[in-house]
mmCIF file of C-alpha atoms in Angstrom:
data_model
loop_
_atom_site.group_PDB
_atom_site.id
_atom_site.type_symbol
_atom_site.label_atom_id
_atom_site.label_comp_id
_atom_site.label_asym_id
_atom_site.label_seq_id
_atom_site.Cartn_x
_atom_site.Cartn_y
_atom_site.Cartn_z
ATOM 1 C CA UNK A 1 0.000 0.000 0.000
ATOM 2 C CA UNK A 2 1.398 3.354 -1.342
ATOM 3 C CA UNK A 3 0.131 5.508 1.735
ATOM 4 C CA UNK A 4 2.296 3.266 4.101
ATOM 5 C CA UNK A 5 5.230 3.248 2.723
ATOM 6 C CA UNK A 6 6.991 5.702 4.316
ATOM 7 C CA UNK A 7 7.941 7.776 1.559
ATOM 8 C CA UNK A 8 6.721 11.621 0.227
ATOM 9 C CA UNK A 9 4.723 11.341 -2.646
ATOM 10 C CA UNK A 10 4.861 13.370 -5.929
ATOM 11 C CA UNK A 11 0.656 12.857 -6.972
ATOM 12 C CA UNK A 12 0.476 13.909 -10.481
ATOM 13 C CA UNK A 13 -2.795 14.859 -11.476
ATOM 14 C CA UNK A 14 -4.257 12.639 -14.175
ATOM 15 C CA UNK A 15 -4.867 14.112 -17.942
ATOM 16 C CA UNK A 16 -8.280 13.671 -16.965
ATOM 17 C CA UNK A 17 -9.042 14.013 -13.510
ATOM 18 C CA UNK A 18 -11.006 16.516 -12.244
ATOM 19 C CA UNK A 19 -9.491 18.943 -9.344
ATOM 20 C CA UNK A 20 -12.105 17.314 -7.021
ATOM 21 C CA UNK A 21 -10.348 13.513 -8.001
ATOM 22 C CA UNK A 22 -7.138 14.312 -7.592
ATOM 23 C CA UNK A 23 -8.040 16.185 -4.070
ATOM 24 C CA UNK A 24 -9.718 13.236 -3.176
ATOM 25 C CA UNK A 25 -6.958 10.694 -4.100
ATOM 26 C CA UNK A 26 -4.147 12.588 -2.134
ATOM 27 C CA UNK A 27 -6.682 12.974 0.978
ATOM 28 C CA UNK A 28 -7.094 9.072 0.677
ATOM 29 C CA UNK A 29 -3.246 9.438 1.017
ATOM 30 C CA UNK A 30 -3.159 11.002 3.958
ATOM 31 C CA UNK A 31 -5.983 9.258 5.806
ATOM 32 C CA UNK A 32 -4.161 6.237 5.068
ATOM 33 C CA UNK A 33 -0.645 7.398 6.646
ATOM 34 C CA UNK A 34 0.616 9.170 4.272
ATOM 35 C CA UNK A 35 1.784 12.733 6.066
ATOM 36 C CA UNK A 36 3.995 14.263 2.658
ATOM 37 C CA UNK A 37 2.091 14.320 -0.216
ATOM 38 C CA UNK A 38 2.867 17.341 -3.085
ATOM 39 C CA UNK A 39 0.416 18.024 -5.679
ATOM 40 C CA UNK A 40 1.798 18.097 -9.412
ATOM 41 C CA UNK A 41 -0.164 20.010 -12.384
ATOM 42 C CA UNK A 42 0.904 18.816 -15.518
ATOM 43 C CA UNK A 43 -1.624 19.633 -17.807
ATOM 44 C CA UNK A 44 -5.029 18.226 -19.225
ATOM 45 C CA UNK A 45 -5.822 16.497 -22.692
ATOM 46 C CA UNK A 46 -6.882 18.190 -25.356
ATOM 47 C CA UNK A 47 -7.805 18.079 -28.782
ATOM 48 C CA UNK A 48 -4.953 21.060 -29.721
ATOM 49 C CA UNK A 49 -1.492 19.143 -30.418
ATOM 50 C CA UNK A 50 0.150 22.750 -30.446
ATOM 51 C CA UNK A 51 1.046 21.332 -26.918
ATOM 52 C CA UNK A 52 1.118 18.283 -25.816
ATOM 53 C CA UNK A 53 -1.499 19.130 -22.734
ATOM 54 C CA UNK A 54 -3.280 22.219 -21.437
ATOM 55 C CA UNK A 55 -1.597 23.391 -18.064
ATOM 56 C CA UNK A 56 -4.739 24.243 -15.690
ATOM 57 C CA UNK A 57 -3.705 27.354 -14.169
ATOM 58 C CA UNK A 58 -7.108 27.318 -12.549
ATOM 59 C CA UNK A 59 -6.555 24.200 -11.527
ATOM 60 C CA UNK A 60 -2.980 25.042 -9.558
ATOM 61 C CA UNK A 61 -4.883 27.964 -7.832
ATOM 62 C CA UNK A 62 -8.103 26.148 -6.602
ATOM 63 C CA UNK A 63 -6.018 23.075 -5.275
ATOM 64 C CA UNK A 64 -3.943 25.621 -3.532
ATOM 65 C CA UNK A 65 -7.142 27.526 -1.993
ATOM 66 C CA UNK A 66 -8.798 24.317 -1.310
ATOM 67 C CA UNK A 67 -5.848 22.505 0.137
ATOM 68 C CA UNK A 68 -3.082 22.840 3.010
ATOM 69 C CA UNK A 69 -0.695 20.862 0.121
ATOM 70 C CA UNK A 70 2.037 22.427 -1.593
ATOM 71 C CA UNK A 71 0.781 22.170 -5.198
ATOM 72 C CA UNK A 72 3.866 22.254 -7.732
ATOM 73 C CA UNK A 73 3.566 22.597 -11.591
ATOM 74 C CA UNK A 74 5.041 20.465 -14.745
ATOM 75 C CA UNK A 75 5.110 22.707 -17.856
ATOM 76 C CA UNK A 76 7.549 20.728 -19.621
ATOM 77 C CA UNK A 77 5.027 17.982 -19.345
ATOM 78 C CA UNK A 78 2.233 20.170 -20.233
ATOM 79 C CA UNK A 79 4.385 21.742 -23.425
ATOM 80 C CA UNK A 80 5.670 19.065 -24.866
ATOM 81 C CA UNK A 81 8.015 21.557 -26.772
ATOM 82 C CA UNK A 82 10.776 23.961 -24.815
ATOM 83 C CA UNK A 83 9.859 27.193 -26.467
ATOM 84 C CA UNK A 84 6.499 27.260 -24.297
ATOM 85 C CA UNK A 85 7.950 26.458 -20.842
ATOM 86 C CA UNK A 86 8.944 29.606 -20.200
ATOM 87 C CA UNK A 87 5.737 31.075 -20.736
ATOM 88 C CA UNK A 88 4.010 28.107 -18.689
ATOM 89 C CA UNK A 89 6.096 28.479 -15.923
ATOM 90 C CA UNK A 90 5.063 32.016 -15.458
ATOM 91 C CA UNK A 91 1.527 31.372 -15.842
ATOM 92 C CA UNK A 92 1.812 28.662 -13.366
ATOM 93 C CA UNK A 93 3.911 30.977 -10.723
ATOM 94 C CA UNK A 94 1.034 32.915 -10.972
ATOM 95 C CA UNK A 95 -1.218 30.888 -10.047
ATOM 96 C CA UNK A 96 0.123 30.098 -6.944
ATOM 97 C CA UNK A 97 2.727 27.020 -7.657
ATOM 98 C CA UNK A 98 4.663 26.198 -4.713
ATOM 99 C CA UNK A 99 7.817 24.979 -7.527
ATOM 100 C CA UNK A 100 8.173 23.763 -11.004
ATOM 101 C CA UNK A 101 9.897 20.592 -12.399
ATOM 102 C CA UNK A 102 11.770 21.456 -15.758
ATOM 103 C CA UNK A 103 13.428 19.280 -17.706
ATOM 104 C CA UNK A 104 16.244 19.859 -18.684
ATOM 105 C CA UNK A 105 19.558 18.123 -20.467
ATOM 106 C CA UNK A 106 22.885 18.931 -21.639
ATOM 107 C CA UNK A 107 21.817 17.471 -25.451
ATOM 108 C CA UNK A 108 18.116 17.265 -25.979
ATOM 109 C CA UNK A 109 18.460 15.628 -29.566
ATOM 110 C CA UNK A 110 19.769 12.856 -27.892
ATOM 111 C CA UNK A 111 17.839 12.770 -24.732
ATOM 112 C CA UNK A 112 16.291 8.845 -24.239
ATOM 113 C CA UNK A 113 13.047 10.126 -23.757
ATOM 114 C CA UNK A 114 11.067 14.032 -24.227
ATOM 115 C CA UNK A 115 13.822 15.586 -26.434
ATOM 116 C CA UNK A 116 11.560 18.008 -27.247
ATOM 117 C CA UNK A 117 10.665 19.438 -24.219
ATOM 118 C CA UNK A 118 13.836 19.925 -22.533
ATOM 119 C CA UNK A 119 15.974 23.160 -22.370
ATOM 120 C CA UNK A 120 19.153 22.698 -23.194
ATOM 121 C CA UNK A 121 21.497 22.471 -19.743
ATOM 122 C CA UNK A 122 23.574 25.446 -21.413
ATOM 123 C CA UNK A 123 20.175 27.532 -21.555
ATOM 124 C CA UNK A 124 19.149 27.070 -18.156
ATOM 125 C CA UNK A 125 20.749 30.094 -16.596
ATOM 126 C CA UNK A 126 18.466 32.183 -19.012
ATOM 127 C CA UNK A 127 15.410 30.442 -18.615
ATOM 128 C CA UNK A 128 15.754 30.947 -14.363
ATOM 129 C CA UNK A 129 16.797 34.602 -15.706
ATOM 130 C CA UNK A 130 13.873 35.050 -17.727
ATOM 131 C CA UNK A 131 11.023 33.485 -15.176
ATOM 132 C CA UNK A 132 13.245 35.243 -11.707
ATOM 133 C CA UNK A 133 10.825 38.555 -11.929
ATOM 134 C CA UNK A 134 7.447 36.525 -11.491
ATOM 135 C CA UNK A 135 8.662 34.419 -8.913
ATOM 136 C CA UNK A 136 10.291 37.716 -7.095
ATOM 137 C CA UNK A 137 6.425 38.722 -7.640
ATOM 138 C CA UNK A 138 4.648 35.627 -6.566
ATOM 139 C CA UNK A 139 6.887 36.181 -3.147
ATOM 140 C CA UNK A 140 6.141 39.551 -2.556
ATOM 141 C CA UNK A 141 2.304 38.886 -3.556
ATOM 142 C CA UNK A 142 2.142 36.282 -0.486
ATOM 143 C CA UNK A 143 3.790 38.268 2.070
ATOM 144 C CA UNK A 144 0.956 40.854 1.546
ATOM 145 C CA UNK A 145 -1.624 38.352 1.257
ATOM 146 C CA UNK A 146 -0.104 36.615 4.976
ATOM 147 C CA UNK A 147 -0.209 40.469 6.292
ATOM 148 C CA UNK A 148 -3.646 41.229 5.338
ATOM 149 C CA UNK A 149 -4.698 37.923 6.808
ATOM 150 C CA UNK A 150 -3.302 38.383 9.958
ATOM 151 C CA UNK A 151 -4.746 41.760 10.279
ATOM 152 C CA UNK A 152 -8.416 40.469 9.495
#
C-alpha cells in the first residue's frame, strides 16, 4: 500500500481528472498514513497538439485555496516543446505554484526520452533569468496576502 510506505509522494494529477479527483486521491493518502504528499499540475488532454497538454492554471490555484498541500507545476510535461515552458512556468507561478519541475539536459536531440521538451542544460541560466521577476512577484504577492490575513 502506497500511503504506508513511508515515503513523500509526488501525486500527479491525471490528464483527466477533475481537481475534485485528484483532491480526493491525495486525501485518501493522507488518511491512510501518508503525512507528505505534493500536488503536481501537468496539464489536461486536449484536442490542440500545439502542446502536448493544457496546463490548468485554474486548476494550480483552486487546489492551492482548497488545500493545506504544496501544489507544484510540470510545464515541460504540459508543453511538450521547450519554447512554451517559459511562458508556462510564469503562468503557473502565478497561479500560486509552490515549484516547477523542468526538464532539462545537456543534449536534448539525444535525450532517451522528451527531447523536445527539454531546455538545453547550457540555456538554463536564461530560462531561471527570464522566469526570476514573477517568482520575485509571486513572493512579494504572499507576504501581503499573509499580512492582510493576519490583520483580518
Amino acid at each position: 500500500h502506497l500511503a504506508r510506505a513511508g515515503k513523500p509522494i509526488l501525486l500527479k494529477r491525471g490528464m483527466a481528472e477533475t481537481v475534485e479527483e485528484w483532491l480526493m486521491a491525495a486525501e485518501y493518502l493522507l488518511v491512510n498514513g501518508c503525512s507528505q504528499v505534493v500536488l503536481c499540475e501537468r496539464g489536461l488532454r486536449s484536442f490542440d497538439k500545439v502542446t502536448r497538454n493544457l496546463l490548468d492554471v485554474g486548476g494550480i490555484a483552486a487546489a492551492k485555496n482548497l488545500s493545506h498541500l504544496p501544489v507544484i507545476a510540470d510545464p515541460s510535461h504540459a508543453a511538450g516543446n521547450r519554447l512554451y515552458v517559459p511562458a508556462l512556468s510564469k503562468a503557473a507561478i502565478a497561479a500560486g505554484a509552490d515549484g516547477l519541475i523542468v526538464e532539462s539536459h545537456p543534449d536534448p536531440v539525444n535525450a532517451f526520452s522528451d527531447a523536445s521538451q527539454q531546455i538545453p542544460s547550457a540555456s538554463f541560466k536564461e530560462y531561471l533569468d527570464d522566469i526570476a521577476p514573477w517568482i520575485e512577484l509571486a513572493k512579494k504577492s504572499r507576504a501581503a496576502a499573509s499580512a492582510a490575513k493576519k490583520q483580518a
